[in-house]
Every structure is written in structure tokens, then in C-alpha cells.
């Protein structure tokens, strides 16, 4: 008669090997941070100076811009996972072709659509620029290099600077794809943090020398290379997830009874507490060398731990829950929420809303409608076509 312990161990190994490589909880995070960015911009652009700070969870929306940092960590995880999965079934050349085709189909169509609508309905004066200046704005946006120059950084749908970062990261993964599988996780993480530290340190020193304003400090300290630590935190998680016979990162069947799960959760809570305590006690963020150079890595590490928690919790426990499905759907349309929200916000601001709450609710309503329509009738068909 086989030993029960051995049978249990073999069953556990089988479960680990068959662990899914698609994690639906990530969509919950996507949906939440997309809406967080919307609310943050409502607070800033209305402006809603007396936005409630109690309960304390509302403080998050005052710093909703941090949702972008979580997006970058998620992107590092998802894109790295996609690249590694392709390498398991395709040749290097074939994997690279499929990878860049899928990434382009996912990011470019809606980017072009919302950018065009922004120019026509929100900022038509761009079309009256001198020809050379118009070409500069259009070309940098079409080449995803507009984030590199101060005058084009946010000239067409402001949040698009992050899309440029994303696309540049895709190219980075595309170039390194032949080496990703052999890249050691520790070397990946150390390299990413070092690159980000050096880049942000250089930006900070130049900013001090030339006495840059906050906008320029922000712009050059948030380039793709300056956010490499956040991307690499996500890439590290993907490396740990996809390793064969990995016992560290996989869904836990009885996660509520797992000491490992609660240990990770406890560490994550402590990290977030430290991260935000430092942030709230440092008002001069862009003029503080520690905050500009180092703190972002702490924020990225905290978000990475949050992603680890979503991986440890099995998806199938919640898929039939209607509330969960709403959150999951918001994650599906999160890219649309992100790209549509500023054109909608700026268009509605002209209507002269007196109540910031009504303004926010109206903005979110139209953003969700447009995001849903573009997902079902524009984005999704294109993604399927180039899958």
C-alpha cells in the first residue's frame, strides 16, 4: 500500500506542474488602478480640493498616479510571461514575430483612435501649428518617442507618455528575447534596479544643475529606463512562475490555511506601511534625492508583493461571483479606461459642472461606456485577428 505522504506529495507536484499561466486576479488590479487614475485626474483637474480623506483608504485616490507604477509592474509580469511561454513552443525567430505582432495589435489601434479623437475634438489647435511643428508632434507620437521631449511629452492625450514607455519596454523584451530564458532571476532584478537607480540619479543631478521645474524633473525621472526596476520586479515574478517544478509561486488550493500565504500577506502589508509612511512624511518629493532615486523601487517591490498574493489565490474560487466578474471585466477594458478618460474629462469640464461628485460620476459613466464599446467593437476583434 503506497505511503499517504508520498501520494500527497506527488499530487502536490502534479498540481504545481499544471498550475495555470493566466491569472485572472491581475485583471482586478488593472481595473482598480485604471479607475484610480481617473479619480485622481478628476481631483486634480476639477479641482476637488476637499476630496474626502476619511476613511483613510480614500487617501489612495489622492495619489492615484501611483496606479501607473502598478501598471508597469503588471506589464513586466504579463509581457515576460508571454515571451517565455512563446519560447516554449516556438523558435526564437517565430516567437519574436508573434510577440511583436500581438503587442502591436493590443496597444496601437486604440492608441491611434483616441489620439485622433483627442486632436479633432479636444485640441484641434494642433492642426494649426506650423507644418514642421505639427510633423514633430505627429511623428513622435507615431514612433512612441513623444515621452522623450518636453514639448511633445503630453501634447496629445497626456497619459499617452506611459504608452510610449510601454511600447519601448516591448521593444526591450523583443530584443532580449533570445536571452530571457537563460537570464538568472537575481541578475535580472539587480540589473533592473541598478539601471533605474543610475538613470534617476543622473536625471536628479542634471535637474539640480539646471534648476529644472517639477514637470521636467518628473519627465526625465520616469522614462522607460528610469522605471526599469518596476518592469523587472514583474519580470522576476514571471520567471519564478514559469519555472518547472516551482514550489514558490503557484495557486494554493487551501490558501487561507497556508502559513506561506499569510506570511507573504503580512510582509506585503508591512512593506506598504513603510512605503507610504515615507511618502507622506516627504512633501518635497521631486527635490529629495532619496525619493527620486530610491523610493520608487520600494513602491515597485510593494506592488510586486501584491501581485504575488494574487497569484497564490486560486482564480476558480471566484469566477462565478457576479461582483468578481464585474471587476474582471473592468480589467479587460482597463486600457480603454486609461486612454479614453482624459478626452472625456476635458470635454465634460467645459460643461461647467458645479458639483465635483457629479462631475466624477458623469466622467466615469462616459468613460466606461466608451471603453466597453471600443473593447467589443474595435479592440477585441483586432486582437483576435492578430492572435
CSV table of C-alpha atoms in Angstrom, one decimal:
chain,number,residue,atom,x,y,z
A,1,UNK,CA,0.0,0.0,0.0
A,2,UNK,CA,1.6,3.4,-1.0
A,3,UNK,CA,2.6,5.8,1.7
A,4,UNK,CA,-0.1,8.5,2.1
A,5,UNK,CA,2.6,11.2,2.4
A,6,UNK,CA,4.2,10.2,-0.9
A,7,UNK,CA,0.8,10.1,-2.6
A,8,UNK,CA,0.1,13.6,-1.2
A,9,UNK,CA,3.5,14.9,-2.3
A,10,UNK,CA,3.0,13.5,-5.9
A,11,UNK,CA,-0.4,15.1,-6.1
A,12,UNK,CA,1.0,18.4,-5.0
A,13,UNK,CA,3.7,18.2,-7.6
A,14,UNK,CA,1.1,17.4,-10.3
A,15,UNK,CA,-0.9,20.4,-9.2
A,16,UNK,CA,2.1,22.6,-9.4
A,17,UNK,CA,3.1,21.4,-12.9
A,18,UNK,CA,-0.4,22.1,-14.1
A,19,UNK,CA,-0.7,25.5,-12.5
A,20,UNK,CA,-2.3,27.9,-14.9
A,21,UNK,CA,-0.2,30.5,-16.6
A,22,UNK,CA,-3.1,33.0,-16.8
A,23,UNK,CA,-4.0,34.7,-13.6
A,24,UNK,CA,-7.4,36.4,-13.6
A,25,UNK,CA,-6.9,38.3,-10.4
A,26,UNK,CA,-4.5,40.5,-12.3
A,27,UNK,CA,-7.5,41.9,-14.2
A,28,UNK,CA,-8.9,43.1,-10.8
A,29,UNK,CA,-5.8,45.1,-10.2
A,30,UNK,CA,-5.9,46.5,-13.7
A,31,UNK,CA,-9.5,47.7,-13.4
A,32,UNK,CA,-8.9,49.2,-10.0
A,33,UNK,CA,-5.8,51.2,-10.9
A,34,UNK,CA,-7.4,52.4,-14.2
A,35,UNK,CA,-10.3,53.8,-12.2
A,36,UNK,CA,-7.8,55.2,-9.6
A,37,UNK,CA,-6.1,57.2,-12.3
A,38,UNK,CA,-9.5,58.5,-13.5
A,39,UNK,CA,-10.5,59.7,-10.0
A,40,UNK,CA,-7.0,61.2,-9.4
A,41,UNK,CA,-7.3,63.3,-12.5
A,42,UNK,CA,-10.8,64.4,-11.6
A,43,UNK,CA,-9.5,65.5,-8.2
A,44,UNK,CA,-6.6,67.4,-9.9
A,45,UNK,CA,-8.3,68.9,-12.9
A,46,UNK,CA,-11.8,69.9,-11.4
A,47,UNK,CA,-10.1,70.7,-9.0
A,48,UNK,CA,-11.7,68.9,-6.0
A,49,UNK,CA,-9.6,70.3,-3.2
A,50,UNK,CA,-11.8,69.0,-0.3
A,51,UNK,CA,-11.9,65.4,-1.6
A,52,UNK,CA,-12.6,63.3,1.5
A,53,UNK,CA,-9.6,61.7,3.3
A,54,UNK,CA,-11.7,59.6,5.7
A,55,UNK,CA,-11.9,56.7,5.8
A,56,UNK,CA,-8.1,56.7,5.2
A,57,UNK,CA,-8.5,54.4,2.2
A,58,UNK,CA,-9.6,57.4,0.3
A,59,UNK,CA,-6.1,58.8,0.6
A,60,UNK,CA,-5.2,56.4,-2.2
A,61,UNK,CA,-7.1,58.4,-4.7
A,62,UNK,CA,-5.1,61.5,-3.8
A,63,UNK,CA,-2.1,59.6,-5.1
A,64,UNK,CA,-3.8,57.7,-7.8
A,65,UNK,CA,-0.9,58.4,-10.1
A,66,UNK,CA,0.8,55.6,-8.4
A,67,UNK,CA,-1.5,53.3,-10.3
A,68,UNK,CA,0.8,53.9,-13.3
A,69,UNK,CA,3.6,52.3,-11.2
A,70,UNK,CA,1.5,49.2,-10.6
A,71,UNK,CA,0.7,49.1,-14.3
A,72,UNK,CA,4.4,48.9,-15.1
A,73,UNK,CA,5.0,46.1,-12.6
A,74,UNK,CA,2.0,44.2,-14.1
A,75,UNK,CA,3.3,44.8,-17.6
A,76,UNK,CA,6.7,43.4,-16.6
A,77,UNK,CA,5.0,40.3,-15.3
A,78,UNK,CA,2.5,39.8,-18.2
A,79,UNK,CA,4.9,40.6,-21.0
A,80,UNK,CA,7.7,38.5,-19.6
A,81,UNK,CA,5.3,35.6,-19.1
A,82,UNK,CA,4.0,35.9,-22.7
A,83,UNK,CA,7.6,36.0,-24.1
A,84,UNK,CA,8.7,32.9,-22.0
A,85,UNK,CA,5.6,30.9,-23.0
A,86,UNK,CA,6.2,31.6,-26.7
A,87,UNK,CA,9.7,30.4,-26.3
A,88,UNK,CA,8.4,27.0,-25.0
A,89,UNK,CA,6.6,26.3,-28.2
A,90,UNK,CA,8.2,28.4,-31.0
A,91,UNK,CA,11.6,29.0,-32.5
A,92,UNK,CA,13.3,32.3,-31.5
A,93,UNK,CA,12.5,34.0,-34.8
A,94,UNK,CA,8.9,32.8,-34.8
A,95,UNK,CA,8.4,33.7,-31.1
A,96,UNK,CA,9.7,37.3,-31.8
A,97,UNK,CA,7.4,37.7,-34.7
A,98,UNK,CA,4.3,36.5,-32.8
A,99,UNK,CA,5.3,38.5,-29.8
A,100,UNK,CA,5.6,41.9,-31.5
A,101,UNK,CA,2.5,41.3,-33.7
A,102,UNK,CA,0.4,40.6,-30.7
A,103,UNK,CA,1.8,43.5,-28.7
A,104,UNK,CA,1.3,45.9,-31.6
A,105,UNK,CA,-2.3,44.7,-32.1
A,106,UNK,CA,-3.1,45.2,-28.4
A,107,UNK,CA,-1.6,48.7,-28.0
A,108,UNK,CA,-1.5,50.6,-31.3
A,109,UNK,CA,-5.1,50.6,-32.7
A,110,UNK,CA,-6.8,52.2,-29.7
A,111,UNK,CA,-3.8,54.5,-29.1
A,112,UNK,CA,-4.2,55.9,-32.7
A,113,UNK,CA,-8.0,56.1,-32.4
A,114,UNK,CA,-8.1,58.0,-29.1
A,115,UNK,CA,-5.2,60.2,-30.2
A,116,UNK,CA,-7.0,61.2,-33.4
A,117,UNK,CA,-10.2,61.9,-31.5
A,118,UNK,CA,-8.2,64.0,-28.9
A,119,UNK,CA,-6.8,66.1,-31.7
A,120,UNK,CA,-10.1,66.6,-33.5
A,121,UNK,CA,-12.4,67.3,-30.6
A,122,UNK,CA,-10.2,68.3,-27.7
A,123,UNK,CA,-7.2,70.1,-29.1
A,124,UNK,CA,-7.8,71.0,-32.7
A,125,UNK,CA,-5.3,73.9,-32.5
A,126,UNK,CA,-2.6,71.3,-33.0
A,127,UNK,CA,-3.7,71.2,-36.7
A,128,UNK,CA,-2.9,74.9,-37.0
A,129,UNK,CA,0.7,74.6,-35.8
A,130,UNK,CA,3.4,75.4,-38.3
A,131,UNK,CA,4.0,72.4,-40.5
A,132,UNK,CA,7.4,71.4,-39.1
A,133,UNK,CA,6.0,71.6,-35.5
A,134,UNK,CA,2.9,69.6,-36.5
A,135,UNK,CA,5.1,66.9,-38.0
A,136,UNK,CA,7.2,66.8,-34.9
A,137,UNK,CA,4.2,66.1,-32.7
A,138,UNK,CA,2.7,63.6,-35.0
A,139,UNK,CA,5.9,61.7,-35.8
A,140,UNK,CA,7.0,61.4,-32.2
A,141,UNK,CA,3.6,60.0,-31.2
A,142,UNK,CA,3.6,57.6,-34.1
A,143,UNK,CA,7.1,56.4,-33.2
A,144,UNK,CA,6.3,56.2,-29.5
A,145,UNK,CA,9.1,58.7,-28.7
A,146,UNK,CA,7.0,61.7,-27.6
A,147,UNK,CA,7.8,61.0,-24.0
A,148,UNK,CA,11.5,61.9,-24.7
A,149,UNK,CA,10.8,65.6,-25.4
A,150,UNK,CA,9.3,68.2,-23.0
A,151,UNK,CA,7.0,69.8,-25.6
A,152,UNK,CA,5.6,66.5,-27.0
A,153,UNK,CA,5.5,64.5,-23.7
A,154,UNK,CA,1.8,65.1,-23.0
A,155,UNK,CA,0.8,67.1,-26.1
A,156,UNK,CA,-1.7,64.6,-27.4
A,157,UNK,CA,-3.8,62.9,-24.7
A,158,UNK,CA,-1.5,63.4,-21.7
A,159,UNK,CA,-1.5,59.9,-20.2
A,160,UNK,CA,0.0,58.6,-23.6
A,161,UNK,CA,3.5,59.2,-22.2
A,162,UNK,CA,3.1,55.9,-20.3
A,163,UNK,CA,2.0,54.1,-23.6
A,164,UNK,CA,5.4,55.2,-25.0
A,165,UNK,CA,7.1,53.7,-22.0
A,166,UNK,CA,5.2,50.5,-22.5
A,167,UNK,CA,6.0,50.2,-26.2
A,168,UNK,CA,9.7,50.9,-25.6
A,169,UNK,CA,9.6,48.1,-23.0
A,170,UNK,CA,8.0,45.8,-25.5
A,171,UNK,CA,11.0,46.5,-27.9
A,172,UNK,CA,13.4,45.9,-25.0
A,173,UNK,CA,11.9,42.4,-24.4
A,174,UNK,CA,11.7,41.8,-28.2
A,175,UNK,CA,15.5,42.5,-28.5
A,176,UNK,CA,16.4,40.4,-25.4
A,177,UNK,CA,14.0,37.5,-26.1
A,178,UNK,CA,16.8,35.0,-27.1
A,179,UNK,CA,18.4,35.6,-23.7
A,180,UNK,CA,15.4,35.8,-21.4
A,181,UNK,CA,15.1,32.1,-20.7
A,182,UNK,CA,18.7,31.9,-19.6
A,183,UNK,CA,18.7,35.1,-17.6
A,184,UNK,CA,19.0,34.4,-13.9
A,185,UNK,CA,16.2,36.0,-11.8
A,186,UNK,CA,18.6,37.6,-9.3
A,187,UNK,CA,20.8,39.1,-12.1
A,188,UNK,CA,17.6,40.4,-13.7
A,189,UNK,CA,16.4,42.1,-10.6
A,190,UNK,CA,19.8,43.6,-9.6
A,191,UNK,CA,20.4,44.8,-13.1
A,192,UNK,CA,16.9,46.4,-13.3
A,193,UNK,CA,17.3,48.2,-10.0
A,194,UNK,CA,20.9,49.4,-10.9
A,195,UNK,CA,19.8,50.7,-14.3
A,196,UNK,CA,16.8,52.6,-12.7
A,197,UNK,CA,19.0,54.0,-9.9
A,198,UNK,CA,21.7,55.3,-12.2
A,199,UNK,CA,19.1,56.8,-14.7
A,200,UNK,CA,17.2,58.5,-11.9
A,201,UNK,CA,20.4,59.7,-10.2
A,202,UNK,CA,21.6,61.3,-13.5
A,203,UNK,CA,18.2,62.9,-14.0
A,204,UNK,CA,18.2,64.3,-10.5
A,205,UNK,CA,21.7,65.7,-10.7
A,206,UNK,CA,21.1,67.4,-14.1
A,207,UNK,CA,17.8,68.7,-12.7
A,208,UNK,CA,19.6,70.3,-9.8
A,209,UNK,CA,22.3,71.7,-12.0
A,210,UNK,CA,19.9,73.4,-14.5
A,211,UNK,CA,17.3,74.1,-11.8
A,212,UNK,CA,14.5,72.3,-13.7
A,213,UNK,CA,10.9,72.7,-12.6
A,214,UNK,CA,8.8,69.8,-11.3
A,215,UNK,CA,7.5,68.9,-14.8
A,216,UNK,CA,11.0,68.4,-16.2
A,217,UNK,CA,12.1,66.5,-13.1
A,218,UNK,CA,9.1,64.2,-13.4
A,219,UNK,CA,9.6,63.7,-17.1
A,220,UNK,CA,13.2,62.6,-17.1
A,221,UNK,CA,12.9,60.6,-13.9
A,222,UNK,CA,10.1,58.5,-15.3
A,223,UNK,CA,11.5,57.5,-18.7
A,224,UNK,CA,11.3,53.7,-19.5
A,225,UNK,CA,14.9,53.2,-18.5
A,226,UNK,CA,14.2,55.0,-15.2
A,227,UNK,CA,11.3,52.7,-14.5
A,228,UNK,CA,13.3,49.5,-15.3
A,229,UNK,CA,13.2,48.4,-11.7
A,230,UNK,CA,9.4,48.2,-11.7
A,231,UNK,CA,9.3,46.4,-15.0
A,232,UNK,CA,12.0,44.0,-13.7
A,233,UNK,CA,10.0,43.3,-10.5
A,234,UNK,CA,7.2,42.0,-12.7
A,235,UNK,CA,9.7,40.1,-14.9
A,236,UNK,CA,11.1,38.4,-11.9
A,237,UNK,CA,7.7,37.1,-10.8
A,238,UNK,CA,7.1,35.7,-14.3
A,239,UNK,CA,10.5,33.9,-14.2
A,240,UNK,CA,9.6,32.3,-10.9
A,241,UNK,CA,6.1,31.4,-12.0
A,242,UNK,CA,7.1,29.7,-15.2
A,243,UNK,CA,10.0,27.6,-13.8
A,244,UNK,CA,9.3,23.9,-14.0
A,245,UNK,CA,8.5,22.2,-10.6
A,246,UNK,CA,8.5,25.6,-9.0
A,247,UNK,CA,7.1,25.5,-5.4
A,248,UNK,CA,7.3,29.2,-4.7
A,249,UNK,CA,4.7,30.9,-6.9
A,250,UNK,CA,1.6,28.9,-7.8
A,251,UNK,CA,-2.0,29.0,-6.7
A,252,UNK,CA,-2.5,27.5,-3.3
A,253,UNK,CA,-5.6,25.2,-3.1
A,254,UNK,CA,-6.2,26.0,0.6
A,255,UNK,CA,-4.6,29.4,0.7
A,256,UNK,CA,-6.5,30.5,3.8
A,257,UNK,CA,-4.9,27.7,5.8
A,258,UNK,CA,-1.4,28.3,4.3
A,259,UNK,CA,1.3,29.9,6.6
A,260,UNK,CA,3.1,30.8,3.4
A,261,UNK,CA,0.2,32.8,2.2
A,262,UNK,CA,-0.3,34.7,5.4
A,263,UNK,CA,3.5,35.3,5.7
A,264,UNK,CA,3.5,36.9,2.2
A,265,UNK,CA,0.4,38.9,3.1
A,266,UNK,CA,2.0,40.1,6.3
A,267,UNK,CA,5.2,41.1,4.6
A,268,UNK,CA,3.2,43.0,1.9
A,269,UNK,CA,1.2,44.9,4.5
A,270,UNK,CA,4.4,45.9,6.3
A,271,UNK,CA,6.1,47.0,3.0
A,272,UNK,CA,3.1,49.2,2.0
A,273,UNK,CA,3.0,50.7,5.5
A,274,UNK,CA,6.7,51.7,5.3
A,275,UNK,CA,6.4,52.8,1.7
A,276,UNK,CA,3.5,55.2,2.3
A,277,UNK,CA,4.8,56.4,5.7
A,278,UNK,CA,8.0,57.6,3.9
A,279,UNK,CA,5.9,59.2,1.1
A,280,UNK,CA,3.5,61.1,3.4
A,281,UNK,CA,6.4,62.4,5.5
A,282,UNK,CA,8.3,63.7,2.5
A,283,UNK,CA,6.4,66.6,0.9
A,284,UNK,CA,9.2,67.8,-1.4
A,285,UNK,CA,9.3,64.6,-3.4
A,286,UNK,CA,10.9,65.9,-6.6
A,287,UNK,CA,13.6,67.8,-4.7
A,288,UNK,CA,14.5,64.9,-2.4
A,289,UNK,CA,17.3,62.6,-3.8
A,290,UNK,CA,16.2,59.5,-1.8
A,291,UNK,CA,12.6,59.8,-3.0
A,292,UNK,CA,13.5,60.4,-6.7
A,293,UNK,CA,16.3,57.8,-6.9
A,294,UNK,CA,15.4,55.1,-4.4
A,295,UNK,CA,11.8,55.3,-3.2
A,296,UNK,CA,10.2,54.2,-6.4
A,297,UNK,CA,11.9,50.8,-6.1
A,298,UNK,CA,10.3,50.3,-2.7
A,299,UNK,CA,6.9,51.2,-4.2
A,300,UNK,CA,7.6,48.8,-7.1
A,301,UNK,CA,8.6,46.0,-4.7
A,302,UNK,CA,5.4,46.5,-2.7
A,303,UNK,CA,3.3,46.3,-5.8
A,304,UNK,CA,5.2,43.2,-6.8
A,305,UNK,CA,4.3,41.5,-3.5
A,306,UNK,CA,0.6,42.4,-4.1
A,307,UNK,CA,0.9,40.6,-7.5
A,308,UNK,CA,2.4,37.6,-5.7
A,309,UNK,CA,-0.7,37.5,-3.5
A,310,UNK,CA,-3.0,37.5,-6.5
A,311,UNK,CA,-1.0,34.5,-7.9
A,312,UNK,CA,-1.3,32.5,-4.7
A,313,UNK,CA,-5.1,32.8,-4.6
A,314,UNK,CA,-6.8,30.4,-7.0
A,315,UNK,CA,-8.9,32.0,-9.6
A,316,UNK,CA,-11.6,29.4,-9.9
A,317,UNK,CA,-12.9,30.1,-6.5
A,318,UNK,CA,-14.4,33.4,-7.6
A,319,UNK,CA,-15.1,33.2,-11.3
A,320,UNK,CA,-18.9,32.7,-10.8
A,321,UNK,CA,-19.2,35.5,-8.4
A,322,UNK,CA,-21.0,38.4,-10.1
A,323,UNK,CA,-19.0,41.1,-8.2
A,324,UNK,CA,-15.8,39.4,-9.2
A,325,UNK,CA,-16.9,39.2,-12.8
A,326,UNK,CA,-17.6,43.0,-12.8
A,327,UNK,CA,-14.1,43.6,-11.5
A,328,UNK,CA,-12.6,41.2,-14.1
A,329,UNK,CA,-14.5,43.0,-16.9
A,330,UNK,CA,-13.1,46.4,-15.8
A,331,UNK,CA,-9.7,44.8,-16.1
A,332,UNK,CA,-10.5,43.7,-19.6
A,333,UNK,CA,-11.4,47.2,-20.7
A,334,UNK,CA,-8.8,49.0,-18.5
A,335,UNK,CA,-6.7,50.1,-21.4
A,336,UNK,CA,-9.7,51.8,-22.9
A,337,UNK,CA,-10.5,53.4,-19.5
A,338,UNK,CA,-7.0,54.7,-19.3
A,339,UNK,CA,-6.9,56.2,-22.9
A,340,UNK,CA,-10.5,57.5,-23.0
A,341,UNK,CA,-10.6,59.2,-19.6
A,342,UNK,CA,-8.7,62.4,-20.3
A,343,UNK,CA,-10.6,63.3,-23.5
A,344,UNK,CA,-13.9,62.6,-21.7
A,345,UNK,CA,-12.8,64.6,-18.6
A,346,UNK,CA,-11.7,67.6,-20.6
A,347,UNK,CA,-14.8,67.6,-22.8
A,348,UNK,CA,-17.1,67.4,-19.7
A,349,UNK,CA,-15.2,70.1,-17.9
A,350,UNK,CA,-16.4,72.6,-20.5
A,351,UNK,CA,-20.0,71.8,-19.4
A,352,UNK,CA,-19.4,73.8,-16.2
A,353,UNK,CA,-20.3,71.2,-13.5
A,354,UNK,CA,-20.7,72.8,-10.1
A,355,UNK,CA,-20.5,69.6,-8.1
A,356,UNK,CA,-17.2,67.6,-8.2
A,357,UNK,CA,-19.1,64.4,-7.3
A,358,UNK,CA,-21.5,64.7,-10.2
A,359,UNK,CA,-18.6,65.6,-12.4
A,360,UNK,CA,-16.7,62.5,-11.3
A,361,UNK,CA,-19.7,60.2,-11.7
A,362,UNK,CA,-20.5,61.5,-15.1
A,363,UNK,CA,-16.9,61.2,-16.2
A,364,UNK,CA,-16.7,57.6,-15.1
A,365,UNK,CA,-20.0,56.7,-16.7
A,366,UNK,CA,-19.0,58.0,-20.2
A,367,UNK,CA,-15.5,56.6,-19.8
A,368,UNK,CA,-16.9,53.1,-19.1
A,369,UNK,CA,-19.4,53.4,-22.0
A,370,UNK,CA,-16.7,54.3,-24.5
A,371,UNK,CA,-14.2,51.8,-23.1
A,372,UNK,CA,-16.8,49.0,-23.3
A,373,UNK,CA,-17.8,49.9,-26.9
A,374,UNK,CA,-14.2,50.2,-28.1
A,375,UNK,CA,-13.3,46.9,-26.4
A,376,UNK,CA,-16.1,44.9,-28.0
A,377,UNK,CA,-16.3,46.5,-31.5
A,378,UNK,CA,-12.7,47.7,-32.0
A,379,UNK,CA,-10.0,46.3,-29.8
A,380,UNK,CA,-11.2,42.7,-29.3
A,381,UNK,CA,-11.8,42.0,-33.0
A,382,UNK,CA,-8.3,43.3,-33.8
A,383,UNK,CA,-6.7,41.3,-31.1
A,384,UNK,CA,-8.4,38.1,-32.3
A,385,UNK,CA,-7.3,38.9,-35.9
A,386,UNK,CA,-3.6,39.0,-35.0
A,387,UNK,CA,-3.6,36.5,-32.2
